[in-house]
JSON list of C-alpha atoms in Angstrom, two decimals:
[
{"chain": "A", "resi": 1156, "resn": "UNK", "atom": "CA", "xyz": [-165.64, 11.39, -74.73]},
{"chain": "A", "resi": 1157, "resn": "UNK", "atom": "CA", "xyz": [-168.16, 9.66, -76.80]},
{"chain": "A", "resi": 1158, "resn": "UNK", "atom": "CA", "xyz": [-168.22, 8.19, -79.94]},
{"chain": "A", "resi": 1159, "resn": "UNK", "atom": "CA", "xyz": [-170.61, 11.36, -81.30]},
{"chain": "A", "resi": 1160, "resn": "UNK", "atom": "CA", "xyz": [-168.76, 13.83, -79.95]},
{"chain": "A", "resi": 1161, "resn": "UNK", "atom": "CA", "xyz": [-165.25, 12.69, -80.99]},
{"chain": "A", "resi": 1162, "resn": "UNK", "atom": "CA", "xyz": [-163.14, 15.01, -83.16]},
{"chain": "A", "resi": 1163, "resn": "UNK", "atom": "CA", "xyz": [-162.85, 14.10, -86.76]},
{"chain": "A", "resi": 1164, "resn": "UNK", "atom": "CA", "xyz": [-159.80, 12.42, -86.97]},
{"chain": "A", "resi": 1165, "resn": "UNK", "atom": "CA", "xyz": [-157.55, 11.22, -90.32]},
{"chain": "A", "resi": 1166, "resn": "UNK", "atom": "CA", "xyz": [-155.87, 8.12, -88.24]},
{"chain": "A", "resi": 1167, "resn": "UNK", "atom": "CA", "xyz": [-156.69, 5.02, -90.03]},
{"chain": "A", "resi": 1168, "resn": "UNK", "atom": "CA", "xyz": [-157.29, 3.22, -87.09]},
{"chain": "A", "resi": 1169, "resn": "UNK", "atom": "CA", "xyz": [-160.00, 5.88, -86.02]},
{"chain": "A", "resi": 1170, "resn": "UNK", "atom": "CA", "xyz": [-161.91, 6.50, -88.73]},
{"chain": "A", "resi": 1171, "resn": "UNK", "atom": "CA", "xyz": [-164.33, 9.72, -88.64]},
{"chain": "A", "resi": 1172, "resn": "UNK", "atom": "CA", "xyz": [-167.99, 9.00, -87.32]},
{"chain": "A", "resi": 1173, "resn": "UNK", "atom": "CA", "xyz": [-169.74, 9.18, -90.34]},
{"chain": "A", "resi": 1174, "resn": "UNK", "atom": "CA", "xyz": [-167.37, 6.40, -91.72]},
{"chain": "A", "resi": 1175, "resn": "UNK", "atom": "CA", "xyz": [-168.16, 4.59, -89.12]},
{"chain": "A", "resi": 1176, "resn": "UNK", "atom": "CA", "xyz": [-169.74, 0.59, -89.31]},
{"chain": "A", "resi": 1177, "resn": "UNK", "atom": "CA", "xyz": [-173.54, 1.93, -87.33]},
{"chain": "A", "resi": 1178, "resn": "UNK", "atom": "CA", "xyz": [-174.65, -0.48, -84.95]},
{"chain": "A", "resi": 1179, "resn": "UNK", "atom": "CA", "xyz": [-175.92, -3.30, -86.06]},
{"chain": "A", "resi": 1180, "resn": "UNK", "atom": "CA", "xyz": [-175.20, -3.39, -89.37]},
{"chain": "A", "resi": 1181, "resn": "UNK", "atom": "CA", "xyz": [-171.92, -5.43, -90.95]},
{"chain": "A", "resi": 1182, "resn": "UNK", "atom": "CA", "xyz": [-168.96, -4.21, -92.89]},
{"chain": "A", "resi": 1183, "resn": "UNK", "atom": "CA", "xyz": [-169.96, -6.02, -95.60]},
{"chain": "A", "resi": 1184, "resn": "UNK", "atom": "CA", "xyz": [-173.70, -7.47, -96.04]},
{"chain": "A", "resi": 1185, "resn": "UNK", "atom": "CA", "xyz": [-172.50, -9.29, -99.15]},
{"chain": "A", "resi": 1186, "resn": "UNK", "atom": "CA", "xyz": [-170.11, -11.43, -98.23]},
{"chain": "A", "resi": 1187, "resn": "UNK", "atom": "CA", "xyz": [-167.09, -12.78, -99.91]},
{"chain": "A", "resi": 1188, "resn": "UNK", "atom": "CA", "xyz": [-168.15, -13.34, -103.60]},
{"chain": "A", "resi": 1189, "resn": "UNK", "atom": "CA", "xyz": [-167.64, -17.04, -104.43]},
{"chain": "A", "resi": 1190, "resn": "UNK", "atom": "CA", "xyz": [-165.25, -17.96, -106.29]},
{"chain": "A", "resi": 1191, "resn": "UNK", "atom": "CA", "xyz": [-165.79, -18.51, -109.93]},
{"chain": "A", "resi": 1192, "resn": "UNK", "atom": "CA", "xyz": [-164.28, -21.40, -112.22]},
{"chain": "A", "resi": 1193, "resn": "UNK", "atom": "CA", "xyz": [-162.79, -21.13, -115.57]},
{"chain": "A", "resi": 1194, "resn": "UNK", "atom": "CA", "xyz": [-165.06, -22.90, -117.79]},
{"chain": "A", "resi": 1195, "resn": "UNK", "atom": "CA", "xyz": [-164.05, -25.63, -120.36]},
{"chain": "A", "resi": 1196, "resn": "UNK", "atom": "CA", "xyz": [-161.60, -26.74, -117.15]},
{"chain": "A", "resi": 1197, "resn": "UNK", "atom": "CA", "xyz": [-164.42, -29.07, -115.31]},
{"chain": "A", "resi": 1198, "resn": "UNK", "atom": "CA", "xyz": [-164.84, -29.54, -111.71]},
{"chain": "A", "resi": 1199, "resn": "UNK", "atom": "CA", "xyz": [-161.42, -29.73, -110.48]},
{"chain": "A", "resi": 1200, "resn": "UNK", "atom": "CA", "xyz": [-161.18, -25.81, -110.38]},
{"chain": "A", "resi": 1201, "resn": "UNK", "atom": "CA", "xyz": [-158.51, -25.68, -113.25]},
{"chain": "A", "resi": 1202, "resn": "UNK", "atom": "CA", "xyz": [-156.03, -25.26, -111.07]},
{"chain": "A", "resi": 1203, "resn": "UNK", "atom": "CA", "xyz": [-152.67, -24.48, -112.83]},
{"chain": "A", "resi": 1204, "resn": "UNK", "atom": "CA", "xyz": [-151.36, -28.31, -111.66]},
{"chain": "A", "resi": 1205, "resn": "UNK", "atom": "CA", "xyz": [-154.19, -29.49, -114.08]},
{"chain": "A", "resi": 1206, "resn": "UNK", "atom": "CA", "xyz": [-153.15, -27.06, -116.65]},
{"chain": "A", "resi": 1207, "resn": "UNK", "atom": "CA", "xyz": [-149.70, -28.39, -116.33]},
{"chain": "A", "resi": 1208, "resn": "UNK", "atom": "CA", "xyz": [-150.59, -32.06, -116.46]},
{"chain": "A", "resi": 1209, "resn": "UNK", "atom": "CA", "xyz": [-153.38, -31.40, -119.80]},
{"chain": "A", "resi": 1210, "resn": "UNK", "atom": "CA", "xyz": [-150.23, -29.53, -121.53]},
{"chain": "A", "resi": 1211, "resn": "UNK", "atom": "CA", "xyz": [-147.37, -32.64, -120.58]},
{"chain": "A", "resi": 1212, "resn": "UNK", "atom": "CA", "xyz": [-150.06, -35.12, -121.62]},
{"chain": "A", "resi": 1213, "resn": "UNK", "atom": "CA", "xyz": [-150.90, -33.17, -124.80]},
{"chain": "A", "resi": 1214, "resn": "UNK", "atom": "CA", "xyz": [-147.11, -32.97, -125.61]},
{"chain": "A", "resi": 1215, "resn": "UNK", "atom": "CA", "xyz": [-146.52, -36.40, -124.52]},
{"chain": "A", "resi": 1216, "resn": "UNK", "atom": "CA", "xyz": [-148.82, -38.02, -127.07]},
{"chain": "A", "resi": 1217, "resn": "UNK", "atom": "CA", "xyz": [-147.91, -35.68, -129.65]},
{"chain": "A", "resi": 1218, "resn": "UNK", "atom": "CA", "xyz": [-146.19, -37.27, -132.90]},
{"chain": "A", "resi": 1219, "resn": "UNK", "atom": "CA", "xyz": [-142.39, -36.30, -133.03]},
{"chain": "A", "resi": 1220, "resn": "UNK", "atom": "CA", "xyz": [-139.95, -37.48, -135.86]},
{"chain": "A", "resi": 1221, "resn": "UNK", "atom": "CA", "xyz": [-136.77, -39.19, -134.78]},
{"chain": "A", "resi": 1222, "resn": "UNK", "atom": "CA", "xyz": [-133.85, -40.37, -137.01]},
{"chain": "A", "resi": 1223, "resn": "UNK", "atom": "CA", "xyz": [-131.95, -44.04, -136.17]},
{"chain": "A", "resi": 1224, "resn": "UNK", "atom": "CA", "xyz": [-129.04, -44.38, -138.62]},
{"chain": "A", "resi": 1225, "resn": "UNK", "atom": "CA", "xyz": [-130.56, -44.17, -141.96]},
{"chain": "A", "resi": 1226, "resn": "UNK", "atom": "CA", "xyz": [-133.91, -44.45, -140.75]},
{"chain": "A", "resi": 1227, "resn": "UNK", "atom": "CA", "xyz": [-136.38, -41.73, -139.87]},
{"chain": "A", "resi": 1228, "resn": "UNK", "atom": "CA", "xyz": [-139.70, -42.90, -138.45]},
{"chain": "A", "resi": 1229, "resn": "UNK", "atom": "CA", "xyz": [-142.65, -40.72, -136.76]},
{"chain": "A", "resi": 1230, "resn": "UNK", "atom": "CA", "xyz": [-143.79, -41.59, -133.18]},
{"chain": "A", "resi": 1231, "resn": "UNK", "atom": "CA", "xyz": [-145.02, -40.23, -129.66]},
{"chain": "A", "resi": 1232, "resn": "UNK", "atom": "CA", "xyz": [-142.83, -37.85, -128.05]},
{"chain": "A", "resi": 1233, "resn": "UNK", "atom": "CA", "xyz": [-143.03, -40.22, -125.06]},
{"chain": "A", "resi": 1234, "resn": "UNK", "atom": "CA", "xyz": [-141.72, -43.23, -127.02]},
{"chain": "A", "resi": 1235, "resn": "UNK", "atom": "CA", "xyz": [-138.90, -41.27, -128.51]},
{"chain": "A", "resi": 1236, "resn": "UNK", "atom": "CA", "xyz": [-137.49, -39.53, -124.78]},
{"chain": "A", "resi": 1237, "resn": "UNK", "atom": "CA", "xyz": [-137.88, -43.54, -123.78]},
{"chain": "A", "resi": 1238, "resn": "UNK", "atom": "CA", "xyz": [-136.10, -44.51, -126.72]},
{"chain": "A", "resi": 1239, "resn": "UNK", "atom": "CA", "xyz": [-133.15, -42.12, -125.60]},
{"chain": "A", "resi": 1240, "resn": "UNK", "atom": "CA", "xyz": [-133.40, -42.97, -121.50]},
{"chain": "A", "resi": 1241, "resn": "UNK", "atom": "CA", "xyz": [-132.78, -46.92, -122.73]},
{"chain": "A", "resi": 1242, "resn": "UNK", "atom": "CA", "xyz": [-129.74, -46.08, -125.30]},
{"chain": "A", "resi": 1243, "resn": "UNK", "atom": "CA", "xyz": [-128.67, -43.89, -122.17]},
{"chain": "A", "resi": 1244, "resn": "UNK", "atom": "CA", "xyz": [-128.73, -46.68, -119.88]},
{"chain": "A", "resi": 1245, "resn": "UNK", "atom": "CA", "xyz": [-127.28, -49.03, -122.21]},
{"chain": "A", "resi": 1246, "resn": "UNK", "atom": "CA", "xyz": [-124.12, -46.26, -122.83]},
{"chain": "A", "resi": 1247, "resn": "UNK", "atom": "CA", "xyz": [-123.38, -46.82, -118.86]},
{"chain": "A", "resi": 1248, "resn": "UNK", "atom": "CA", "xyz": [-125.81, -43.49, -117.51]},
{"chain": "A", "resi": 1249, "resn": "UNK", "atom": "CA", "xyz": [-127.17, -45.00, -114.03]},
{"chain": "A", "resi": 1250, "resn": "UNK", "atom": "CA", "xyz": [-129.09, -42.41, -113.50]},
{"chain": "A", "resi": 1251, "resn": "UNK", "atom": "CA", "xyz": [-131.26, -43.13, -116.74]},
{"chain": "A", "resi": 1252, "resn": "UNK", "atom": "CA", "xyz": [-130.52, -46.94, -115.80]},
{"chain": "A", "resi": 1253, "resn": "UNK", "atom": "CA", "xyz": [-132.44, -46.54, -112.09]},
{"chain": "A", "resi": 1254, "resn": "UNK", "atom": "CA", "xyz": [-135.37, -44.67, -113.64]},
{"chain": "A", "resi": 1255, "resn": "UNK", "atom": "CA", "xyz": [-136.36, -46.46, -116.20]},
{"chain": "A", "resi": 1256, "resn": "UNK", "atom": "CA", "xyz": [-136.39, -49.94, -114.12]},
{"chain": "A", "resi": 1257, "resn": "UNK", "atom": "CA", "xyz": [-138.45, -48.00, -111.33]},
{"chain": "A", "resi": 1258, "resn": "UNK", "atom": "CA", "xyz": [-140.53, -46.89, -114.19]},
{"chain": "A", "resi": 1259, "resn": "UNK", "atom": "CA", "xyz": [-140.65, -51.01, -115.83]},
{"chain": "A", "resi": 1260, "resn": "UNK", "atom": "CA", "xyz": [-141.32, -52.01, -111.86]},
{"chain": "A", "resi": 1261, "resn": "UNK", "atom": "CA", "xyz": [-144.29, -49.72, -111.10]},
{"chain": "A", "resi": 1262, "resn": "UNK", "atom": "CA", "xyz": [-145.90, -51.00, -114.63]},
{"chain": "A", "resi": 1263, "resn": "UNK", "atom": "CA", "xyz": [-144.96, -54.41, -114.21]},
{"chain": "A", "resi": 1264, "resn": "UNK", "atom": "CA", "xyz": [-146.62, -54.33, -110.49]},
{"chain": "A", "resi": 1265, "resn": "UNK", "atom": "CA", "xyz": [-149.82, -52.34, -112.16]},
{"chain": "A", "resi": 1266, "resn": "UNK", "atom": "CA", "xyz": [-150.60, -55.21, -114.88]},
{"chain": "A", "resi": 1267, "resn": "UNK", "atom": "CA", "xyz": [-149.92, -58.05, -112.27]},
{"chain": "A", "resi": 1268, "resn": "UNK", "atom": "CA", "xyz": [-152.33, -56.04, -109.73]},
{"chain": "A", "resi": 1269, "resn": "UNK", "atom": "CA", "xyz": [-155.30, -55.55, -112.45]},
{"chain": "A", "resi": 1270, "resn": "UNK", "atom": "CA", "xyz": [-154.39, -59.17, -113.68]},
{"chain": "A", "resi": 1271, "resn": "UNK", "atom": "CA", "xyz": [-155.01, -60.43, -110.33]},
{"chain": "A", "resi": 1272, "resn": "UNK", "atom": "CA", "xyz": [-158.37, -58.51, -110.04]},
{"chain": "A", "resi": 1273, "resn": "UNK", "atom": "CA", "xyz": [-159.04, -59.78, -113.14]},
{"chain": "A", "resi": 1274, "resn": "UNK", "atom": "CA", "xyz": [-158.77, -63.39, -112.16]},
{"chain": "A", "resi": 1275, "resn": "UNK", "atom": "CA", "xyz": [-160.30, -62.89, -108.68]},
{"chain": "A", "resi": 1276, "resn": "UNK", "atom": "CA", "xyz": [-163.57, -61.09, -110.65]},
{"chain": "A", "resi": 1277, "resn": "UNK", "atom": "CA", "xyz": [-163.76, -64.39, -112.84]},
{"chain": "A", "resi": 1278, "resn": "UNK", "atom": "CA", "xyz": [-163.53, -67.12, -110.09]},
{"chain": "A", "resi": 1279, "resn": "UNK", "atom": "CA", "xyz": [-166.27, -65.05, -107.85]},
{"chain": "A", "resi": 1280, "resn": "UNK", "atom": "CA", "xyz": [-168.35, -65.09, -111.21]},
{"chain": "A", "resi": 1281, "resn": "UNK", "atom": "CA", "xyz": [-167.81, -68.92, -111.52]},
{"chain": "A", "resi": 1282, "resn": "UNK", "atom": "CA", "xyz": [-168.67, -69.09, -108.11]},
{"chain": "A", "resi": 1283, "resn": "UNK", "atom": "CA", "xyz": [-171.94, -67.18, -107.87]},
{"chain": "A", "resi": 1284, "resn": "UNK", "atom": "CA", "xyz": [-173.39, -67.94, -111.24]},
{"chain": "A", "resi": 1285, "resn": "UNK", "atom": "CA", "xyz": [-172.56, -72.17, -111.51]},
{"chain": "A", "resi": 1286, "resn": "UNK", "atom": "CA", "xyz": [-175.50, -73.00, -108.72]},
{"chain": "A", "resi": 1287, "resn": "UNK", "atom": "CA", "xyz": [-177.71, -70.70, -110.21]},
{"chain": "A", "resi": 1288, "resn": "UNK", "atom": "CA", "xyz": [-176.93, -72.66, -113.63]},
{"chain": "A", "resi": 1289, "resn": "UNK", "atom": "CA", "xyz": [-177.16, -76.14, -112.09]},
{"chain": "A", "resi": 1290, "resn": "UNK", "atom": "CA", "xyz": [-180.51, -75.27, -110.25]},
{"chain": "A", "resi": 1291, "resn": "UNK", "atom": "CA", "xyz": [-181.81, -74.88, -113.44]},
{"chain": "A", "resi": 1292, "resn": "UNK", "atom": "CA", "xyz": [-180.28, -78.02, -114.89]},
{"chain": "A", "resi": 1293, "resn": "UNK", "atom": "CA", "xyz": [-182.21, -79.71, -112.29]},
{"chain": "A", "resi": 1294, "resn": "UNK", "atom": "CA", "xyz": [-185.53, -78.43, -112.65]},
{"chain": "A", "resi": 1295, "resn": "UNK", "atom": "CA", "xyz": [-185.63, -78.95, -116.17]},
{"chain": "A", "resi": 1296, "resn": "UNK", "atom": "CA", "xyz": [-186.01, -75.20, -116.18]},
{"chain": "A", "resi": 1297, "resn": "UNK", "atom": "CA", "xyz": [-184.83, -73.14, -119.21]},
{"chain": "A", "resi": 1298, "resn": "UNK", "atom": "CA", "xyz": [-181.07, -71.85, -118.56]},
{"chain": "A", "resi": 1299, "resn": "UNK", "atom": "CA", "xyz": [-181.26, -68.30, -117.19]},
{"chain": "A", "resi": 1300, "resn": "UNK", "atom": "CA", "xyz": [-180.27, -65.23, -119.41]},
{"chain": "A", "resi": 1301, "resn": "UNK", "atom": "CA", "xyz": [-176.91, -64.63, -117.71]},
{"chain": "A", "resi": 1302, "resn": "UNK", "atom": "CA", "xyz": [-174.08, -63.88, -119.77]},
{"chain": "A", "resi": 1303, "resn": "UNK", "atom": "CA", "xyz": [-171.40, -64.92, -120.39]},
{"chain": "A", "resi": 1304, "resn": "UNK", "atom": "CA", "xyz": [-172.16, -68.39, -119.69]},
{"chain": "A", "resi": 1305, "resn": "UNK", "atom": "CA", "xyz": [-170.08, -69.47, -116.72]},
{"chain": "A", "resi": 1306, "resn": "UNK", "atom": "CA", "xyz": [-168.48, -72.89, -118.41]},
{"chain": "A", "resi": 1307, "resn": "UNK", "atom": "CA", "xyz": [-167.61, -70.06, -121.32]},
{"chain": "A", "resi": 1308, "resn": "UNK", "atom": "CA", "xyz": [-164.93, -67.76, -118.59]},
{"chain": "A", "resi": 1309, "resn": "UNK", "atom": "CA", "xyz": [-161.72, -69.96, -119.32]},
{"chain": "A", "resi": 1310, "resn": "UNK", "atom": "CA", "xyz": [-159.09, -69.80, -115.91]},
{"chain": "A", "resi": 1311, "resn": "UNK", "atom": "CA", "xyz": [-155.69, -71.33, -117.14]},
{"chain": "A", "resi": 1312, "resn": "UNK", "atom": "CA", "xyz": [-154.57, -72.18, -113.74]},
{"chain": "A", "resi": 1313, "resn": "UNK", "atom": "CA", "xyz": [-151.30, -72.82, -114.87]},
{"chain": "A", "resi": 1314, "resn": "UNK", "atom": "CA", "xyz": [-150.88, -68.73, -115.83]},
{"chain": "A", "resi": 1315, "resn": "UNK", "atom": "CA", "xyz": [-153.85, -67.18, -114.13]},
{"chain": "A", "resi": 1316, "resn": "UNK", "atom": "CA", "xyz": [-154.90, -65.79, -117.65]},
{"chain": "A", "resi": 1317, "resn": "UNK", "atom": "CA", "xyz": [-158.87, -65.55, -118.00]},
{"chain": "A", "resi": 1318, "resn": "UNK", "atom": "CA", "xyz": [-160.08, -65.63, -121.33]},
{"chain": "A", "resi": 1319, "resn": "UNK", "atom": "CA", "xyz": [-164.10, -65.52, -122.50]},
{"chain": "A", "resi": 1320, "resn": "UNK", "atom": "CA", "xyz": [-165.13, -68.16, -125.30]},
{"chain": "A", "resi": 1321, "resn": "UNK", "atom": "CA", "xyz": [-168.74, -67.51, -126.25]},
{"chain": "A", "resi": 1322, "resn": "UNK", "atom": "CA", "xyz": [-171.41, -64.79, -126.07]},
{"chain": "A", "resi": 1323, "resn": "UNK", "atom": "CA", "xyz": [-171.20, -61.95, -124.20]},
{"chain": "A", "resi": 1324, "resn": "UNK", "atom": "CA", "xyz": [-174.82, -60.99, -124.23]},
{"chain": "A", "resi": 1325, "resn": "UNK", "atom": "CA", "xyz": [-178.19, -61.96, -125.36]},
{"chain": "A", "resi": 1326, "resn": "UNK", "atom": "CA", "xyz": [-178.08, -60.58, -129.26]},
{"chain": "A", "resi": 1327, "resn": "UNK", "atom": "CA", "xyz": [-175.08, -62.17, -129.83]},
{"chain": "A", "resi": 1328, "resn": "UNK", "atom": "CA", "xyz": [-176.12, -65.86, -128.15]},
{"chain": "A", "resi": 1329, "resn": "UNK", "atom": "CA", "xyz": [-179.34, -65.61, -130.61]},
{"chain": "A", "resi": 1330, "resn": "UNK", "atom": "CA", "xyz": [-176.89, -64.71, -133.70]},
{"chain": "A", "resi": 1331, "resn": "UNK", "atom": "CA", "xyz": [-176.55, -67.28, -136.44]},
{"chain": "A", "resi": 1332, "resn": "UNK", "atom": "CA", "xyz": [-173.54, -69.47, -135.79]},
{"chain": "A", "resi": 1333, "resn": "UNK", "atom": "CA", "xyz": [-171.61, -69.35, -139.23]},
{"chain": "A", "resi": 1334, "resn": "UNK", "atom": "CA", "xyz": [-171.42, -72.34, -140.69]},
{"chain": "A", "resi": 1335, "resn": "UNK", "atom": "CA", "xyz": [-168.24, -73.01, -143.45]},
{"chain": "A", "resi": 1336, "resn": "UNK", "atom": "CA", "xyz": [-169.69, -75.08, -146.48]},
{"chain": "A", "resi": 1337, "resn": "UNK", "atom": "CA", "xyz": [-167.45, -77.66, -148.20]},
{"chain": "A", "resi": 1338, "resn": "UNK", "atom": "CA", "xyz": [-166.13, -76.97, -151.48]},
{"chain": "A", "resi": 1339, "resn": "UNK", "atom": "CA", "xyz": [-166.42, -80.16, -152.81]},
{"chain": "A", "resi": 1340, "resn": "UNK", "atom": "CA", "xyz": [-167.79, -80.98, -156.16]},
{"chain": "A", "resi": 1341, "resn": "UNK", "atom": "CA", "xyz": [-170.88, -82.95, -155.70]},
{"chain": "A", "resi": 1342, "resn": "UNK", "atom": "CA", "xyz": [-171.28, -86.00, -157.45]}
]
């Protein structure tokens, strides 16, 4: 029995002839429509996880009013559930205890990370722009336009902390210095 002369049939699995996919043609010339993203939500699809996290960070920042004896005092929802996890710990609550010093532990190793980076970006700076600096010197060339200055990124090696004392670009290296007058009465 061929396909043509088949008996109509109303199994699903067997559809009639004229319901058929013909030869060489597909079920669906379309395709699968693409997917479409929520706008306002960016890139990341809006998934309901980023929902989630926009809300908690909305709600974490938001300003929440908190009474301490006689005291009442507005702050960040955030600061005030910390506030209450540290009077927890202190009242014996481990549980509250072991967070929050897993919480002070991952920020503690966060600043001493970006602090380190910090300090290993100003010693390669020293490194790379000192020559260039002392070439210069040398020549009896004009100083290059690189700043900050290198002798102007401060390493306390004692601490590791990296401070900048003087210009930090071109305007402000070509800016009047201010000058304090004396207030003496002349003579």
């Amino acid at each position: 029995m061929t396909k043509d002369t088949r008996p109509r049939s109303s199994n699903y699995r067997k559809p009639p002839v004229e319901h058929q996919f013909k030869k060489g043609k597909s079920g669906n010339p379309n395709g699968r429509p693409k997917k479409t993203i929520e706008p306002g939500l960016g890139a990341l699809g809006g998934g309901i996880a980023d929902r989630l996290g926009a809300m908690a960070l909305d709600e974490a920042t938001r300003p929440v009013t908190v009474r301490e004896g006689d005291k009442v005092s507005e702050m960040p929802a955030m600061q005030a559930l910390l506030r209450t996890m540290f009077r927890a710990a202190a009242q014996g609550d481990t549980k509250a205890a072991r967070q929050l010093l897993e919480l002070i532990a991952r920020a503690e190793s966060g600043r001493t990370g970006t602090a380190f980076e910090i300090l290993e970006h100003a010693f390669q700076y020293k490194e790379k722009y000192i020559p260039i600096f002392e070439k210069h010197e040398r020549e009896g060339l004009d100083p290059p336009d690189i700043y900050p200055h290198p002798d102007d990124v401060l390493i306390d090696e004692a601490t590791g902390e990296v401070t900048l004392d003087g210009p930090m670009s071109k305007e402000q290296a070509g800016a009047p210095i201010p000058t304090m007058r004396s207030s003496l009465p002349s003579r």
